[in-house]
């Protein structure tokens, strides 16, 4: 199953390997939504999908709740007349004016920009404006089949615009946590705040605390820094191609890791809200 969006770090190509490390559970919790490839290619009873990018979450919510209206708006935009640098710049400007903060029309604009911009990148400047240039594709693909499949799968999902800290506070018995943050030593400015090494360390500390109670799986670059901050996790190596979409040009091989840790004891009947909160700095229960 292809995804609706072109997306850096899309997990479709590594799902056969990643699936080996995703245990059974009643709900998969993903604090870094990305392209939702993992949701689309797994079969959990429920999903909690979150991201800090409001445009990304609005897209998923609109497809979930207003499928017909979204398709109407999106189809109307994917015309040959709109496939030019002049029209792309005008649509990007309208999107950045932000007069429509949500809704199916803004979601359609976001899909248009993703499928027409350079290599499908998602990048914002410090003012929160989408700033990827025109991609100059002959005929951008309209993912109608993928949209309809997503709308059906999304019946099991709850979408949340939030950071990973707030998302992980909603964990409950039976949850499985999968984190796919922006990778170490790669482009990480998918939103205005970015994701630096201090953020990587904070996330690793947080996940180590959670792994006492929930199965935790994370993906990242295979770098000495990532191996150091996840030294309490099992490290599973893999090699994949690092590219975005079929027109990304010559792809490069990338070394990645799947990091896993499972609880030694099952805390049946306990929700995360009732468990000790682990400090992202000290790892000491507060």
PDB file of N, CA and C in Angstrom, residues 57-107:
ATOM      1  N   UNK A  57      -1.901  16.760  10.478  1.00  0.00           N
ATOM      2  CA  UNK A  57      -3.009  16.169  11.229  1.00  0.00           C
ATOM      3  C   UNK A  57      -4.350  16.605  10.646  1.00  0.00           C
ATOM      4  N   UNK A  58      -4.449  17.864  10.199  1.00  0.00           N
ATOM      5  CA  UNK A  58      -5.697  18.307   9.570  1.00  0.00           C
ATOM      6  C   UNK A  58      -5.998  17.484   8.324  1.00  0.00           C
ATOM      7  N   UNK A  59      -4.977  17.170   7.533  1.00  0.00           N
ATOM      8  CA  UNK A  59      -5.182  16.344   6.349  1.00  0.00           C
ATOM      9  C   UNK A  59      -5.805  15.010   6.730  1.00  0.00           C
ATOM     10  N   UNK A  60      -5.241  14.356   7.748  1.00  0.00           N
ATOM     11  CA  UNK A  60      -5.736  13.048   8.142  1.00  0.00           C
ATOM     12  C   UNK A  60      -7.142  13.123   8.740  1.00  0.00           C
ATOM     13  N   UNK A  61      -7.397  14.155   9.519  1.00  0.00           N
ATOM     14  CA  UNK A  61      -8.728  14.315  10.115  1.00  0.00           C
ATOM     15  C   UNK A  61      -9.779  14.558   9.036  1.00  0.00           C
ATOM     16  N   UNK A  62      -9.440  15.379   8.046  1.00  0.00           N
ATOM     17  CA  UNK A  62     -10.407  15.680   6.982  1.00  0.00           C
ATOM     18  C   UNK A  62     -10.704  14.450   6.129  1.00  0.00           C
ATOM     19  N   UNK A  63      -9.689  13.649   5.852  1.00  0.00           N
ATOM     20  CA  UNK A  63      -9.928  12.419   5.099  1.00  0.00           C
ATOM     21  C   UNK A  63     -10.774  11.457   5.928  1.00  0.00           C
ATOM     22  N   UNK A  64     -10.533  11.419   7.215  1.00  0.00           N
ATOM     23  CA  UNK A  64     -11.300  10.544   8.108  1.00  0.00           C
ATOM     24  C   UNK A  64     -12.756  10.978   8.221  1.00  0.00           C
ATOM     25  N   UNK A  65     -12.979  12.273   8.404  1.00  0.00           N
ATOM     26  CA  UNK A  65     -14.322  12.764   8.739  1.00  0.00           C
ATOM     27  C   UNK A  65     -15.095  13.326   7.554  1.00  0.00           C
ATOM     28  N   UNK A  66     -14.386  13.842   6.544  1.00  0.00           N
ATOM     29  CA  UNK A  66     -15.050  14.510   5.419  1.00  0.00           C
ATOM     30  C   UNK A  66     -14.463  14.019   4.096  1.00  0.00           C
ATOM     31  N   UNK A  67     -14.502  12.723   3.894  1.00  0.00           N
ATOM     32  CA  UNK A  67     -13.823  12.125   2.739  1.00  0.00           C
ATOM     33  C   UNK A  67     -14.316  12.699   1.419  1.00  0.00           C
ATOM     34  N   UNK A  68     -15.613  12.770   1.230  1.00  0.00           N
ATOM     35  CA  UNK A  68     -16.175  13.234  -0.044  1.00  0.00           C
ATOM     36  C   UNK A  68     -15.817  14.687  -0.326  1.00  0.00           C
ATOM     37  N   UNK A  69     -15.958  15.547   0.673  1.00  0.00           N
ATOM     38  CA  UNK A  69     -15.638  16.963   0.489  1.00  0.00           C
ATOM     39  C   UNK A  69     -14.162  17.145   0.182  1.00  0.00           C
ATOM     40  N   UNK A  70     -13.316  16.392   0.881  1.00  0.00           N
ATOM     41  CA  UNK A  70     -11.887  16.493   0.633  1.00  0.00           C
ATOM     42  C   UNK A  70     -11.552  16.065  -0.799  1.00  0.00           C
ATOM     43  N   UNK A  71     -12.103  14.941  -1.236  1.00  0.00           N
ATOM     44  CA  UNK A  71     -11.825  14.458  -2.585  1.00  0.00           C
ATOM     45  C   UNK A  71     -12.281  15.456  -3.641  1.00  0.00           C
ATOM     46  N   UNK A  72     -13.419  16.072  -3.413  1.00  0.00           N
ATOM     47  CA  UNK A  72     -13.923  17.073  -4.362  1.00  0.00           C
ATOM     48  C   UNK A  72     -12.950  18.227  -4.507  1.00  0.00           C
ATOM     49  N   UNK A  73     -12.489  18.769  -3.368  1.00  0.00           N
ATOM     50  CA  UNK A  73     -11.542  19.889  -3.406  1.00  0.00           C
ATOM     51  C   UNK A  73     -10.213  19.468  -4.027  1.00  0.00           C
ATOM     52  N   UNK A  74      -9.707  18.309  -3.628  1.00  0.00           N
ATOM     53  CA  UNK A  74      -8.382  17.880  -4.079  1.00  0.00           C
ATOM     54  C   UNK A  74      -8.363  17.569  -5.577  1.00  0.00           C
ATOM     55  N   UNK A  75      -9.378  16.864  -6.054  1.00  0.00           N
ATOM     56  CA  UNK A  75      -9.438  16.530  -7.480  1.00  0.00           C
ATOM     57  C   UNK A  75      -9.469  17.789  -8.336  1.00  0.00           C
ATOM     58  N   UNK A  76     -10.168  18.807  -7.871  1.00  0.00           N
ATOM     59  CA  UNK A  76     -10.282  20.047  -8.632  1.00  0.00           C
ATOM     60  C   UNK A  76      -8.942  20.764  -8.769  1.00  0.00           C
ATOM     61  N   UNK A  77      -8.009  20.480  -7.876  1.00  0.00           N
ATOM     62  CA  UNK A  77      -6.712  21.160  -7.901  1.00  0.00           C
ATOM     63  C   UNK A  77      -5.695  20.430  -8.767  1.00  0.00           C
ATOM     64  N   UNK A  78      -5.855  19.115  -8.913  1.00  0.00           N
ATOM     65  CA  UNK A  78      -4.876  18.334  -9.668  1.00  0.00           C
ATOM     66  C   UNK A  78      -5.220  18.385 -11.160  1.00  0.00           C
ATOM     67  N   UNK A  79      -4.988  19.555 -11.754  1.00  0.00           N
ATOM     68  CA  UNK A  79      -5.228  19.752 -13.179  1.00  0.00           C
ATOM     69  C   UNK A  79      -3.921  20.160 -13.848  1.00  0.00           C
ATOM     70  N   UNK A  80      -3.842  19.936 -15.145  1.00  0.00           N
ATOM     71  CA  UNK A  80      -2.634  20.324 -15.868  1.00  0.00           C
ATOM     72  C   UNK A  80      -2.442  21.829 -15.829  1.00  0.00           C
ATOM     73  N   UNK A  81      -3.547  22.573 -15.784  1.00  0.00           N
ATOM     74  CA  UNK A  81      -3.439  24.024 -15.716  1.00  0.00           C
ATOM     75  C   UNK A  81      -2.786  24.521 -14.437  1.00  0.00           C
ATOM     76  N   UNK A  82      -2.930  23.766 -13.356  1.00  0.00           N
ATOM     77  CA  UNK A  82      -2.289  24.148 -12.089  1.00  0.00           C
ATOM     78  C   UNK A  82      -0.850  23.667 -11.981  1.00  0.00           C
ATOM     79  N   UNK A  83      -0.424  22.815 -12.932  1.00  0.00           N
ATOM     80  CA  UNK A  83       0.915  22.240 -12.852  1.00  0.00           C
ATOM     81  C   UNK A  83       1.938  23.121 -13.566  1.00  0.00           C
ATOM     82  N   UNK A  84       2.184  24.271 -12.968  1.00  0.00           N
ATOM     83  CA  UNK A  84       3.203  25.196 -13.467  1.00  0.00           C
ATOM     84  C   UNK A  84       3.793  25.929 -12.273  1.00  0.00           C
ATOM     85  N   UNK A  85       4.956  26.500 -12.472  1.00  0.00           N
ATOM     86  CA  UNK A  85       5.589  27.221 -11.371  1.00  0.00           C
ATOM     87  C   UNK A  85       4.749  28.415 -10.941  1.00  0.00           C
ATOM     88  N   UNK A  86       4.147  29.098 -11.909  1.00  0.00           N
ATOM     89  CA  UNK A  86       3.325  30.272 -11.599  1.00  0.00           C
ATOM     90  C   UNK A  86       2.137  29.880 -10.724  1.00  0.00           C
ATOM     91  N   UNK A  87       1.405  28.829 -11.118  1.00  0.00           N
ATOM     92  CA  UNK A  87       0.244  28.399 -10.353  1.00  0.00           C
ATOM     93  C   UNK A  87       0.660  27.808  -9.010  1.00  0.00           C
ATOM     94  N   UNK A  88       1.748  27.048  -8.991  1.00  0.00           N
ATOM     95  CA  UNK A  88       2.229  26.483  -7.730  1.00  0.00           C
ATOM     96  C   UNK A  88       2.545  27.589  -6.730  1.00  0.00           C
ATOM     97  N   UNK A  89       3.254  28.627  -7.181  1.00  0.00           N
ATOM     98  CA  UNK A  89       3.614  29.727  -6.282  1.00  0.00           C
ATOM     99  C   UNK A  89       2.368  30.447  -5.761  1.00  0.00           C
ATOM    100  N   UNK A  90       1.357  30.584  -6.619  1.00  0.00           N
ATOM    101  CA  UNK A  90       0.123  31.250  -6.195  1.00  0.00           C
ATOM    102  C   UNK A  90      -0.612  30.414  -5.155  1.00  0.00           C
ATOM    103  N   UNK A  91      -0.663  29.117  -5.366  1.00  0.00           N
ATOM    104  CA  UNK A  91      -1.339  28.234  -4.407  1.00  0.00           C
ATOM    105  C   UNK A  91      -0.565  28.172  -3.104  1.00  0.00           C
ATOM    106  N   UNK A  92       0.758  28.129  -3.181  1.00  0.00           N
ATOM    107  CA  UNK A  92       1.580  28.140  -1.961  1.00  0.00           C
ATOM    108  C   UNK A  92       1.378  29.436  -1.186  1.00  0.00           C
ATOM    109  N   UNK A  93       1.271  30.567  -1.904  1.00  0.00           N
ATOM    110  CA  UNK A  93       1.040  31.840  -1.234  1.00  0.00           C
ATOM    111  C   UNK A  93      -0.317  31.849  -0.533  1.00  0.00           C
ATOM    112  N   UNK A  94      -1.346  31.332  -1.201  1.00  0.00           N
ATOM    113  CA  UNK A  94      -2.675  31.265  -0.578  1.00  0.00           C
ATOM    114  C   UNK A  94      -2.645  30.371   0.660  1.00  0.00           C
ATOM    115  N   UNK A  95      -1.922  29.276   0.566  1.00  0.00           N
ATOM    116  CA  UNK A  95      -1.789  28.375   1.710  1.00  0.00           C
ATOM    117  C   UNK A  95      -1.106  29.085   2.877  1.00  0.00           C
ATOM    118  N   UNK A  96      -0.057  29.845   2.584  1.00  0.00           N
ATOM    119  CA  UNK A  96       0.718  30.511   3.634  1.00  0.00           C
ATOM    120  C   UNK A  96       0.017  31.720   4.225  1.00  0.00           C
ATOM    121  N   UNK A  97      -0.967  32.256   3.527  1.00  0.00           N
ATOM    122  CA  UNK A  97      -1.724  33.384   4.087  1.00  0.00           C
ATOM    123  C   UNK A  97      -2.544  32.930   5.285  1.00  0.00           C
ATOM    124  N   UNK A  98      -2.844  31.637   5.332  1.00  0.00           N
ATOM    125  CA  UNK A  98      -3.444  31.057   6.525  1.00  0.00           C
ATOM    126  C   UNK A  98      -4.837  31.520   6.847  1.00  0.00           C
ATOM    127  N   UNK A  99      -5.582  31.966   5.857  1.00  0.00           N
ATOM    128  CA  UNK A  99      -6.953  32.401   6.149  1.00  0.00           C
ATOM    129  C   UNK A  99      -7.837  31.226   6.553  1.00  0.00           C
ATOM    130  N   UNK A 100      -7.460  30.021   6.069  1.00  0.00           N
ATOM    131  CA  UNK A 100      -8.178  28.805   6.452  1.00  0.00           C
ATOM    132  C   UNK A 100      -7.237  27.944   7.287  1.00  0.00           C
ATOM    133  N   UNK A 101      -7.403  27.973   8.596  1.00  0.00           N
ATOM    134  CA  UNK A 101      -6.515  27.233   9.489  1.00  0.00           C
ATOM    135  C   UNK A 101      -6.782  25.736   9.467  1.00  0.00           C
ATOM    136  N   UNK A 102      -7.972  25.350   9.084  1.00  0.00           N
ATOM    137  CA  UNK A 102      -8.315  23.940   9.034  1.00  0.00           C
ATOM    138  C   UNK A 102      -9.300  23.704   7.914  1.00  0.00           C
ATOM    139  N   UNK A 103      -9.942  22.558   7.910  1.00  0.00           N
ATOM    140  CA  UNK A 103     -10.972  22.289   6.926  1.00  0.00           C
ATOM    141  C   UNK A 103     -10.452  21.518   5.727  1.00  0.00           C
ATOM    142  N   UNK A 104     -11.388  21.001   4.945  1.00  0.00           N
ATOM    143  CA  UNK A 104     -11.035  20.134   3.835  1.00  0.00           C
ATOM    144  C   UNK A 104     -10.334  20.891   2.709  1.00  0.00           C
ATOM    145  N   UNK A 105     -10.634  22.172   2.519  1.00  0.00           N
ATOM    146  CA  UNK A 105      -9.972  22.912   1.453  1.00  0.00           C
ATOM    147  C   UNK A 105      -8.496  23.120   1.764  1.00  0.00           C
ATOM    148  N   UNK A 106      -8.180  23.488   2.996  1.00  0.00           N
ATOM    149  CA  UNK A 106      -6.771  23.642   3.366  1.00  0.00           C
ATOM    150  C   UNK A 106      -6.036  22.302   3.267  1.00  0.00           C
ATOM    151  N   UNK A 107      -6.713  21.220   3.649  1.00  0.00           N
ATOM    152  CA  UNK A 107      -6.102  19.893   3.534  1.00  0.00           C
ATOM    153  C   UNK A 107      -5.797  19.575   2.076  1.00  0.00           C
TER     154      UNK A 107
END
